[in-house]
Structures are given as structure tokens and as C-alpha cells.
mmCIF file of C-alpha atoms in Angstrom:
data_model
loop_
_atom_site.group_PDB
_atom_site.id
_atom_site.type_symbol
_atom_site.label_atom_id
_atom_site.label_comp_id
_atom_site.label_asym_id
_atom_site.label_seq_id
_atom_site.Cartn_x
_atom_site.Cartn_y
_atom_site.Cartn_z
ATOM 1 C CA UNK A 279 -30.173 -3.430 14.178
ATOM 2 C CA UNK A 280 -29.440 -5.745 11.290
ATOM 3 C CA UNK A 281 -31.186 -8.757 12.791
ATOM 4 C CA UNK A 282 -34.680 -8.834 11.207
ATOM 5 C CA UNK A 283 -35.531 -10.075 7.691
ATOM 6 C CA UNK A 284 -35.574 -6.626 6.080
ATOM 7 C CA UNK A 285 -32.237 -5.959 7.640
ATOM 8 C CA UNK A 286 -30.737 -9.058 6.022
ATOM 9 C CA UNK A 287 -31.413 -7.456 2.639
ATOM 10 C CA UNK A 288 -29.867 -4.206 3.850
ATOM 11 C CA UNK A 289 -26.862 -6.130 5.122
ATOM 12 C CA UNK A 290 -26.520 -7.789 1.717
ATOM 13 C CA UNK A 291 -26.495 -4.355 0.034
ATOM 14 C CA UNK A 292 -23.973 -3.024 2.540
ATOM 15 C CA UNK A 293 -21.502 -5.842 1.972
ATOM 16 C CA UNK A 294 -21.898 -6.279 -1.799
ATOM 17 C CA UNK A 295 -23.151 -3.175 -3.550
ATOM 18 C CA UNK A 296 -21.850 -0.341 -1.393
ATOM 19 C CA UNK A 297 -18.190 -1.505 -1.536
ATOM 20 C CA UNK A 298 -18.468 -1.918 -5.324
ATOM 21 C CA UNK A 299 -19.850 1.619 -5.649
ATOM 22 C CA UNK A 300 -17.166 2.904 -3.303
ATOM 23 C CA UNK A 301 -14.401 1.331 -5.411
ATOM 24 C CA UNK A 302 -15.936 2.746 -8.582
ATOM 25 C CA UNK A 303 -15.975 6.201 -6.998
ATOM 26 C CA UNK A 304 -12.289 5.858 -6.034
ATOM 27 C CA UNK A 305 -11.482 4.710 -9.561
ATOM 28 C CA UNK A 306 -13.231 7.741 -11.032
ATOM 29 C CA UNK A 307 -11.613 10.323 -8.770
ATOM 30 C CA UNK A 308 -10.158 13.133 -10.868
ATOM 31 C CA UNK A 309 -6.390 12.902 -11.362
ATOM 32 C CA UNK A 310 -5.824 16.017 -9.239
ATOM 33 C CA UNK A 311 -7.386 14.210 -6.233
ATOM 34 C CA UNK A 312 -4.865 11.897 -4.624
ATOM 35 C CA UNK A 313 -5.862 8.371 -3.667
ATOM 36 C CA UNK A 314 -3.330 8.803 -0.851
ATOM 37 C CA UNK A 315 -5.741 11.188 0.871
ATOM 38 C CA UNK A 316 -6.726 9.272 4.008
ATOM 39 C CA UNK A 317 -10.159 10.892 4.069
ATOM 40 C CA UNK A 318 -11.162 8.749 1.075
ATOM 41 C CA UNK A 319 -10.559 5.534 3.006
ATOM 42 C CA UNK A 320 -12.589 4.372 6.030
ATOM 43 C CA UNK A 321 -10.563 4.480 9.239
ATOM 44 C CA UNK A 322 -11.311 1.126 10.855
ATOM 45 C CA UNK A 323 -10.459 2.211 14.393
ATOM 46 C CA UNK A 324 -12.872 5.166 14.144
ATOM 47 C CA UNK A 325 -15.919 3.131 13.059
ATOM 48 C CA UNK A 326 -18.271 2.395 15.909
ATOM 49 C CA UNK A 327 -21.547 1.516 14.171
ATOM 50 C CA UNK A 328 -22.310 -1.870 12.635
ATOM 51 C CA UNK A 329 -23.303 -0.699 9.127
ATOM 52 C CA UNK A 330 -20.092 1.311 8.715
ATOM 53 C CA UNK A 331 -17.955 -1.600 9.904
ATOM 54 C CA UNK A 332 -19.758 -3.970 7.513
ATOM 55 C CA UNK A 333 -19.053 -1.665 4.571
ATOM 56 C CA UNK A 334 -15.433 -1.059 5.556
ATOM 57 C CA UNK A 335 -14.716 -4.763 6.163
ATOM 58 C CA UNK A 336 -16.262 -5.705 2.808
ATOM 59 C CA UNK A 337 -14.436 -2.880 1.047
ATOM 60 C CA UNK A 338 -11.024 -3.832 2.410
ATOM 61 C CA UNK A 339 -11.681 -7.513 1.689
ATOM 62 C CA UNK A 340 -12.451 -6.654 -1.941
ATOM 63 C CA UNK A 341 -9.548 -4.279 -2.631
ATOM 64 C CA UNK A 342 -6.793 -6.836 -3.318
ATOM 65 C CA UNK A 343 -8.744 -8.500 -6.136
ATOM 66 C CA UNK A 344 -9.980 -5.206 -7.589
ATOM 67 C CA UNK A 345 -9.228 -4.639 -11.282
ATOM 68 C CA UNK A 346 -9.852 -0.890 -11.229
ATOM 69 C CA UNK A 347 -6.991 1.529 -10.623
ATOM 70 C CA UNK A 348 -7.568 2.463 -6.996
ATOM 71 C CA UNK A 349 -3.948 2.529 -5.771
ATOM 72 C CA UNK A 350 -1.524 5.392 -6.268
ATOM 73 C CA UNK A 351 2.218 4.833 -6.599
ATOM 74 C CA UNK A 352 4.869 7.141 -5.216
ATOM 75 C CA UNK A 353 5.160 8.642 -8.704
ATOM 76 C CA UNK A 354 1.451 9.499 -8.750
ATOM 77 C CA UNK A 355 0.484 6.809 -11.256
ATOM 78 C CA UNK A 356 -2.726 4.914 -10.585
ATOM 79 C CA UNK A 357 -2.485 1.136 -10.693
ATOM 80 C CA UNK A 358 -4.603 -1.877 -9.819
ATOM 81 C CA UNK A 359 -4.216 -3.377 -6.340
ATOM 82 C CA UNK A 360 -3.179 -6.702 -7.892
ATOM 83 C CA UNK A 361 -0.126 -4.988 -9.399
ATOM 84 C CA UNK A 362 0.676 -2.937 -6.288
ATOM 85 C CA UNK A 363 3.197 -3.625 -3.530
ATOM 86 C CA UNK A 364 2.426 -1.757 -0.319
ATOM 87 C CA UNK A 365 4.889 -0.660 2.358
ATOM 88 C CA UNK A 366 3.097 -0.984 5.662
ATOM 89 C CA UNK A 367 4.374 0.265 9.010
ATOM 90 C CA UNK A 368 6.545 -2.849 9.505
ATOM 91 C CA UNK A 369 8.957 -1.508 6.865
ATOM 92 C CA UNK A 370 11.521 0.802 8.520
ATOM 93 C CA UNK A 371 11.247 4.482 7.613
ATOM 94 C CA UNK A 372 14.724 4.573 6.040
ATOM 95 C CA UNK A 373 13.880 1.601 3.808
ATOM 96 C CA UNK A 374 10.635 3.282 2.779
ATOM 97 C CA UNK A 375 12.528 6.474 2.021
ATOM 98 C CA UNK A 376 14.971 4.619 -0.241
ATOM 99 C CA UNK A 377 12.043 2.999 -2.053
ATOM 100 C CA UNK A 378 10.468 6.456 -2.418
ATOM 101 C CA UNK A 379 13.696 7.649 -4.064
ATOM 102 C CA UNK A 380 13.951 4.605 -6.359
ATOM 103 C CA UNK A 381 10.216 4.869 -7.157
ATOM 104 C CA UNK A 382 9.501 1.335 -8.437
ATOM 105 C CA UNK A 383 6.457 1.479 -10.722
ATOM 106 C CA UNK A 384 4.466 -0.872 -8.470
ATOM 107 C CA UNK A 385 5.433 0.716 -5.144
ATOM 108 C CA UNK A 386 2.558 2.128 -3.087
ATOM 109 C CA UNK A 387 3.421 3.912 0.157
ATOM 110 C CA UNK A 388 -0.102 4.647 1.348
ATOM 111 C CA UNK A 389 -2.581 5.438 2.555
ATOM 112 C CA UNK A 390 -2.049 3.582 5.844
ATOM 113 C CA UNK A 391 -5.597 2.149 5.623
ATOM 114 C CA UNK A 392 -4.293 -0.246 2.954
ATOM 115 C CA UNK A 393 -2.906 -2.307 5.847
ATOM 116 C CA UNK A 394 -6.433 -3.738 6.138
ATOM 117 C CA UNK A 395 -6.261 -5.174 2.610
ATOM 118 C CA UNK A 396 -4.677 -8.220 1.062
ATOM 119 C CA UNK A 397 -2.445 -6.125 -1.222
ATOM 120 C CA UNK A 398 1.064 -7.579 -1.567
ATOM 121 C CA UNK A 399 3.525 -6.189 0.969
ATOM 122 C CA UNK A 400 7.066 -4.947 0.623
ATOM 123 C CA UNK A 401 9.485 -7.672 1.687
ATOM 124 C CA UNK A 402 13.250 -7.966 1.982
ATOM 125 C CA UNK A 403 13.250 -9.822 -1.353
ATOM 126 C CA UNK A 404 11.361 -6.953 -3.007
ATOM 127 C CA UNK A 405 13.825 -4.407 -1.630
ATOM 128 C CA UNK A 406 16.824 -6.505 -2.705
ATOM 129 C CA UNK A 407 15.381 -6.932 -6.201
ATOM 130 C CA UNK A 408 14.869 -3.190 -6.666
ATOM 131 C CA UNK A 409 18.240 -2.239 -5.218
ATOM 132 C CA UNK A 410 19.966 -4.659 -7.604
ATOM 133 C CA UNK A 411 17.911 -3.547 -10.622
ATOM 134 C CA UNK A 412 18.583 0.127 -9.851
ATOM 135 C CA UNK A 413 22.297 -0.082 -9.011
ATOM 136 C CA UNK A 414 23.369 2.975 -11.056
ATOM 137 C CA UNK A 415 20.566 5.074 -9.578
ATOM 138 C CA UNK A 416 21.414 3.859 -6.063
ATOM 139 C CA UNK A 417 25.052 4.876 -6.543
ATOM 140 C CA UNK A 418 23.973 8.291 -7.862
ATOM 141 C CA UNK A 419 21.657 8.809 -4.879
ATOM 142 C CA UNK A 420 24.465 7.845 -2.466
ATOM 143 C CA UNK A 421 26.916 10.183 -4.219
ATOM 144 C CA UNK A 422 24.355 13.015 -4.098
ATOM 145 C CA UNK A 423 23.810 12.398 -0.381
ATOM 146 C CA UNK A 424 20.126 11.514 -0.819
ATOM 147 C CA UNK A 425 20.821 8.022 0.486
ATOM 148 C CA UNK A 426 22.763 8.419 3.722
ATOM 149 C CA UNK A 427 24.951 5.949 5.600
ATOM 150 C CA UNK A 428 22.216 5.590 8.222
ATOM 151 C CA UNK A 429 19.820 4.619 5.453
ATOM 152 C CA UNK A 430 22.333 2.095 4.101
ATOM 153 C CA UNK A 431 22.680 0.537 7.570
ATOM 154 C CA UNK A 432 18.888 0.332 7.869
ATOM 155 C CA UNK A 433 18.735 -1.363 4.465
ATOM 156 C CA UNK A 434 21.379 -3.897 5.482
ATOM 157 C CA UNK A 435 19.606 -4.646 8.783
ATOM 158 C CA UNK A 436 16.292 -5.070 6.948
ATOM 159 C CA UNK A 437 17.784 -7.334 4.295
ATOM 160 C CA UNK A 438 19.603 -9.655 6.711
ATOM 161 C CA UNK A 439 16.922 -9.710 9.419
ATOM 162 C CA UNK A 440 15.655 -13.129 8.309
ATOM 163 C CA UNK A 441 18.773 -13.971 6.241
ATOM 164 C CA UNK A 442 21.693 -14.205 8.675
ATOM 165 C CA UNK A 443 23.921 -15.645 5.939
ATOM 166 C CA UNK A 444 23.683 -12.294 4.145
ATOM 167 C CA UNK A 445 22.940 -13.851 0.758
ATOM 168 C CA UNK A 446 20.502 -11.045 -0.041
ATOM 169 C CA UNK A 447 23.436 -8.623 0.022
ATOM 170 C CA UNK A 448 25.237 -10.397 -2.815
ATOM 171 C CA UNK A 449 25.171 -8.425 -6.054
ATOM 172 C CA UNK A 450 23.970 -5.215 -4.434
ATOM 173 C CA UNK A 451 25.697 -1.906 -5.137
#
């Protein structure tokens, strides 16, 4: 139990020092170890004991403001969470796949545990911005068949979901 006076010190260590050490360990992972490996990130739904939940909650609360490179982009580059944009499960698979193909330098597709953090999320505006900025590449990917018509329809639905006027589609390839 973490209720007595000695435990308050332990609790302090668990919510301040352990997450900092954890983030340092992630930062120092060798390049051949992927930060996308889910085993490196606590799985919130699998934690049943109080100390583990305290550490995981504190860790995920600290990630968004972390200045160490603990996020991995779809290109394999390591970046800081403050410069990352994460595609959580609310982004349709086809939209995620197009972003994977375009590979924006700030785009992070995982691990899924990042949903517990305050890292910026992919939005329709983000997708529109990257489609417009990558028009020649988008056209090449469509011509090569890597971006399919089903994917294009998913993109359109995603972009106009909260923009019924369709303004986000203006200027897109």
C-alpha cells in the first residue's frame, strides 16, 4: 500500500524519478531497436497494481513535453514528442496508409500506447496540408496504383467530415 509516510516518499519517486529514467532509457535505445516496439511502452489496460499505474500515468503525462527523442517517425527517424504528430485509431486506415506513403517528417504512426499522451494528433487540416504540399508525389503514387480510388474516397470523407462546404478540398491534387 502507498498510504503510510514511507510510502509517500516511494510514491514521489514513482511519479517523478522513474518516468524520467524510463524516458532516458527510451532516448538511449540503440538505433536498431525500434521505439515502435509496443513492449517498450506500458500497456495501460494490462496494469493492475497501483505502483505500475502510477509510473505509467506519470510517464504518459510527461511524454508530450519531453525534449528527448523518444518518438519514431514512419521513416525511422527519432524526433521529440513536441515535434511529433500522432495518428491514433480515430484516423481511418486508408488515411493512415496515405500518410505512411507521403512520410511527413513529423508523422508518427505508433506505438498505439501514445494515445495516452498529449502528443499532437493528426487532423483533417494536417492531412490537407500534407496532401497539398506533396501534390507531385500524390499524383505519382496514384499513377503507380499505390494510392487507390478507395483510399482517395476515404481521404475525401475524412477531409469533409467536419467541413461540409468542402473547402479543405480546394487546391488538392
